[in-house]
Amino acid sequence: MAVSGAEVRVKQLDKIRLFRQFGQEILSELAKVAVLRRVPKNKIVTHLGDIPSYIYSIIQGKIRLSAPLSDGREFIFSDLGPGDTFDLTRLFITRGSNMNAASVVGSDLLQIEVAFMARVFDKHPDLALKVIPYLCEATHDAQERVIHSAASALSTRLASTLLRLTERPHSMATV
């Protein structure tokens, strides 16, 4: 018996921490509209200032969230991997992105239209409440990284980053 693309996407969505709590009925709805996007190495998925129309979940690969600094350097905000989701804030606010999201290696992403997610939340308002703690946790982790980065010497930041990566091989999804 052949497995349909939607069934494969349901399984992929079920591996993503955010969507695991949505239940099979809603995962099936999402799977019908989720598009698998293959992104080559070093390709920017969303640019600084964009108002993304999609939220993205990483199936395989690595996506780097970063922002250019005025002195030409790049501030690496987070490296995300399989199971992580980004551009979730677009579900709740319409603002330009404050960072770039680019593939570090060839990556497979599931993209879901923000407008579709809004309709799902209209039909199932309890799901929006399930997303809020996820966003709060990601925001807290991001704040800790920024504060630590600003206050620490390079060697301390490097040691802290290595420790964080060993504790959680893929950082928390970032807003």
mmCIF file of C-alpha atoms in Angstrom:
data_model
loop_
_atom_site.group_PDB
_atom_site.id
_atom_site.type_symbol
_atom_site.label_atom_id
_atom_site.label_comp_id
_atom_site.label_asym_id
_atom_site.label_seq_id
_atom_site.Cartn_x
_atom_site.Cartn_y
_atom_site.Cartn_z
ATOM 1 C CA MET A 1 0.000 0.000 0.000
ATOM 2 C CA ALA A 2 1.463 3.371 -1.058
ATOM 3 C CA VAL A 3 1.828 6.163 1.465
ATOM 4 C CA SER A 4 0.441 9.534 0.322
ATOM 5 C CA GLY A 5 2.383 12.793 0.499
ATOM 6 C CA ALA A 6 -0.079 14.095 3.078
ATOM 7 C CA GLU A 7 0.544 11.044 5.290
ATOM 8 C CA VAL A 8 4.286 11.631 5.064
ATOM 9 C CA ARG A 9 3.794 15.295 6.006
ATOM 10 C CA VAL A 10 1.600 14.306 8.992
ATOM 11 C CA LYS A 11 4.493 12.161 10.246
ATOM 12 C CA GLN A 12 6.938 15.005 9.623
ATOM 13 C CA LEU A 13 4.724 17.498 11.455
ATOM 14 C CA ASP A 14 4.304 15.076 14.360
ATOM 15 C CA LYS A 15 8.103 15.124 14.848
ATOM 16 C CA ILE A 16 8.073 18.875 15.332
ATOM 17 C CA ARG A 17 7.728 19.782 18.986
ATOM 18 C CA LEU A 18 5.291 22.634 18.391
ATOM 19 C CA PHE A 19 2.857 20.567 16.311
ATOM 20 C CA ARG A 20 2.918 17.368 18.408
ATOM 21 C CA GLN A 21 0.347 18.884 20.744
ATOM 22 C CA PHE A 22 -2.113 19.742 17.941
ATOM 23 C CA GLY A 23 -3.662 16.277 17.506
ATOM 24 C CA GLN A 24 -4.054 14.120 14.407
ATOM 25 C CA GLU A 25 -7.104 15.911 12.965
ATOM 26 C CA ILE A 26 -5.340 19.269 12.868
ATOM 27 C CA LEU A 27 -2.053 17.732 11.724
ATOM 28 C CA SER A 28 -3.980 16.271 8.799
ATOM 29 C CA GLU A 29 -5.356 19.741 7.977
ATOM 30 C CA LEU A 30 -1.866 21.228 8.143
ATOM 31 C CA ALA A 31 -0.380 18.404 6.068
ATOM 32 C CA LYS A 32 -2.749 19.193 3.198
ATOM 33 C CA VAL A 33 -1.346 22.715 2.861
ATOM 34 C CA ALA A 34 2.240 22.254 4.084
ATOM 35 C CA VAL A 35 4.728 22.495 1.243
ATOM 36 C CA LEU A 36 8.095 20.762 1.340
ATOM 37 C CA ARG A 37 10.741 23.267 0.336
ATOM 38 C CA ARG A 38 14.277 22.159 -0.469
ATOM 39 C CA VAL A 39 16.752 24.925 0.258
ATOM 40 C CA PRO A 40 20.334 24.737 -1.024
ATOM 41 C CA LYS A 41 23.309 25.600 1.166
ATOM 42 C CA ASN A 42 23.809 29.340 1.817
ATOM 43 C CA LYS A 43 20.355 30.318 0.538
ATOM 44 C CA ILE A 44 18.493 33.033 2.440
ATOM 45 C CA VAL A 45 14.957 31.874 3.270
ATOM 46 C CA THR A 46 13.782 35.144 4.803
ATOM 47 C CA HIS A 47 15.592 38.471 4.666
ATOM 48 C CA LEU A 48 15.915 41.148 7.293
ATOM 49 C CA GLY A 49 12.872 43.393 6.901
ATOM 50 C CA ASP A 50 10.690 40.790 5.155
ATOM 51 C CA ILE A 51 7.193 40.166 6.410
ATOM 52 C CA PRO A 52 7.149 36.406 5.844
ATOM 53 C CA SER A 53 3.940 34.821 4.597
ATOM 54 C CA TYR A 54 4.940 31.446 6.015
ATOM 55 C CA ILE A 55 6.072 29.751 9.159
ATOM 56 C CA TYR A 56 8.803 27.196 8.627
ATOM 57 C CA SER A 57 9.641 23.893 10.284
ATOM 58 C CA ILE A 58 12.956 22.196 9.672
ATOM 59 C CA ILE A 59 12.726 18.576 8.563
ATOM 60 C CA GLN A 60 16.435 18.154 7.938
ATOM 61 C CA GLY A 61 19.416 20.473 7.727
ATOM 62 C CA LYS A 62 20.352 23.627 9.583
ATOM 63 C CA ILE A 63 19.038 27.186 9.396
ATOM 64 C CA ARG A 64 20.977 30.097 10.865
ATOM 65 C CA LEU A 65 19.167 33.137 12.204
ATOM 66 C CA SER A 66 21.445 36.162 12.085
ATOM 67 C CA ALA A 67 21.525 39.921 11.741
ATOM 68 C CA PRO A 68 24.154 42.116 10.105
ATOM 69 C CA LEU A 69 25.878 44.530 12.459
ATOM 70 C CA SER A 70 26.799 48.110 11.543
ATOM 71 C CA ASP A 71 30.517 47.238 11.538
ATOM 72 C CA GLY A 72 30.008 44.554 8.871
ATOM 73 C CA ARG A 73 30.077 41.569 11.211
ATOM 74 C CA GLU A 74 27.187 39.167 11.539
ATOM 75 C CA PHE A 75 25.457 38.520 14.857
ATOM 76 C CA ILE A 76 24.500 34.836 14.904
ATOM 77 C CA PHE A 77 21.324 34.659 16.864
ATOM 78 C CA SER A 78 20.691 30.920 16.655
ATOM 79 C CA ASP A 79 21.352 27.782 14.645
ATOM 80 C CA LEU A 80 18.209 25.682 14.265
ATOM 81 C CA GLY A 81 17.916 22.049 13.240
ATOM 82 C CA PRO A 82 15.393 19.295 12.635
ATOM 83 C CA GLY A 83 12.215 19.747 14.681
ATOM 84 C CA ASP A 84 12.713 23.487 15.126
ATOM 85 C CA THR A 85 10.304 26.111 13.798
ATOM 86 C CA PHE A 86 10.929 29.745 12.879
ATOM 87 C CA ASP A 87 9.010 32.874 11.882
ATOM 88 C CA LEU A 88 6.239 31.986 14.350
ATOM 89 C CA THR A 89 5.798 35.567 15.478
ATOM 90 C CA ARG A 90 4.103 36.189 12.127
ATOM 91 C CA LEU A 91 1.133 34.317 13.585
ATOM 92 C CA PHE A 92 0.521 37.119 16.059
ATOM 93 C CA ILE A 93 2.109 40.308 14.705
ATOM 94 C CA THR A 94 2.799 41.766 11.281
ATOM 95 C CA ARG A 95 6.262 43.281 11.372
ATOM 96 C CA GLY A 96 9.347 43.067 9.272
ATOM 97 C CA SER A 97 11.762 40.350 10.310
ATOM 98 C CA ASN A 98 14.607 41.533 12.506
ATOM 99 C CA MET A 99 17.024 38.922 11.129
ATOM 100 C CA ASN A 100 17.943 36.785 8.160
ATOM 101 C CA ALA A 101 17.200 33.061 8.085
ATOM 102 C CA ALA A 102 19.660 31.206 5.851
ATOM 103 C CA SER A 103 20.552 27.581 5.246
ATOM 104 C CA VAL A 104 23.931 26.514 6.594
ATOM 105 C CA VAL A 105 23.648 23.223 4.697
ATOM 106 C CA GLY A 106 21.138 21.933 2.182
ATOM 107 C CA SER A 107 17.897 21.784 4.150
ATOM 108 C CA ASP A 108 14.316 20.554 3.841
ATOM 109 C CA LEU A 109 11.656 22.818 5.311
ATOM 110 C CA LEU A 110 7.918 22.512 5.620
ATOM 111 C CA GLN A 111 6.306 25.870 4.979
ATOM 112 C CA ILE A 112 2.769 26.664 6.059
ATOM 113 C CA GLU A 113 0.983 29.863 5.138
ATOM 114 C CA VAL A 114 0.429 32.213 8.058
ATOM 115 C CA ALA A 115 -3.085 32.961 6.727
ATOM 116 C CA PHE A 116 -3.954 29.253 6.892
ATOM 117 C CA MET A 117 -2.646 29.013 10.473
ATOM 118 C CA ALA A 118 -4.781 32.037 11.393
ATOM 119 C CA ARG A 119 -7.855 30.216 10.064
ATOM 120 C CA VAL A 120 -6.903 27.117 12.091
ATOM 121 C CA PHE A 121 -6.624 29.300 15.214
ATOM 122 C CA ASP A 122 -10.034 30.839 14.452
ATOM 123 C CA LYS A 123 -11.557 27.341 14.334
ATOM 124 C CA HIS A 124 -9.500 26.038 17.297
ATOM 125 C CA PRO A 125 -8.639 28.971 19.614
ATOM 126 C CA ASP A 126 -7.212 26.579 22.204
ATOM 127 C CA LEU A 127 -4.301 25.911 19.821
ATOM 128 C CA ALA A 128 -3.184 29.532 19.949
ATOM 129 C CA LEU A 129 -2.897 29.121 23.710
ATOM 130 C CA LYS A 130 -0.642 26.097 23.139
ATOM 131 C CA VAL A 131 1.678 28.169 20.947
ATOM 132 C CA ILE A 132 2.132 30.975 23.486
ATOM 133 C CA PRO A 133 4.262 28.996 26.004
ATOM 134 C CA TYR A 134 6.393 27.782 23.096
ATOM 135 C CA LEU A 135 6.965 31.396 21.994
ATOM 136 C CA CYS A 136 7.647 32.526 25.558
ATOM 137 C CA GLU A 137 10.260 29.822 26.029
ATOM 138 C CA ALA A 138 11.939 30.746 22.749
ATOM 139 C CA THR A 139 11.893 34.443 23.688
ATOM 140 C CA HIS A 140 13.403 33.702 27.103
ATOM 141 C CA ASP A 141 16.184 31.604 25.544
ATOM 142 C CA ALA A 142 16.867 34.356 23.003
ATOM 143 C CA GLN A 143 17.069 37.008 25.725
ATOM 144 C CA GLU A 144 19.543 34.889 27.683
ATOM 145 C CA ARG A 145 21.736 34.451 24.598
ATOM 146 C CA VAL A 146 21.739 38.182 23.839
ATOM 147 C CA ILE A 147 22.441 39.215 27.444
ATOM 148 C CA HIS A 148 25.171 36.625 27.785
ATOM 149 C CA SER A 149 26.695 37.610 24.462
ATOM 150 C CA ALA A 150 26.785 41.286 25.345
ATOM 151 C CA ALA A 151 28.241 40.723 28.804
ATOM 152 C CA SER A 152 30.821 38.011 28.162
ATOM 153 C CA ALA A 153 34.297 37.709 26.763
ATOM 154 C CA LEU A 154 34.690 35.686 23.567
ATOM 155 C CA SER A 155 36.132 32.634 25.356
ATOM 156 C CA THR A 156 33.231 32.598 27.813
ATOM 157 C CA ARG A 157 30.657 32.928 25.007
ATOM 158 C CA LEU A 158 32.315 30.096 23.085
ATOM 159 C CA ALA A 159 32.332 27.819 26.130
ATOM 160 C CA SER A 160 28.709 28.659 26.878
ATOM 161 C CA THR A 161 27.648 27.987 23.282
ATOM 162 C CA LEU A 162 29.428 24.626 23.260
ATOM 163 C CA LEU A 163 27.787 23.689 26.547
ATOM 164 C CA ARG A 164 24.349 24.694 25.265
ATOM 165 C CA LEU A 165 24.849 22.646 22.099
ATOM 166 C CA THR A 166 25.797 19.553 24.084
ATOM 167 C CA GLU A 167 22.772 19.966 26.343
ATOM 168 C CA ARG A 168 20.388 20.565 23.422
ATOM 169 C CA PRO A 169 21.878 19.581 20.055
ATOM 170 C CA HIS A 170 19.458 21.961 18.340
ATOM 171 C CA SER A 171 18.658 25.216 20.028
ATOM 172 C CA MET A 172 15.081 26.066 20.890
ATOM 173 C CA ALA A 173 12.983 27.453 18.099
ATOM 174 C CA THR A 174 13.380 31.165 17.896
ATOM 175 C CA VAL A 175 10.668 33.726 17.447
#
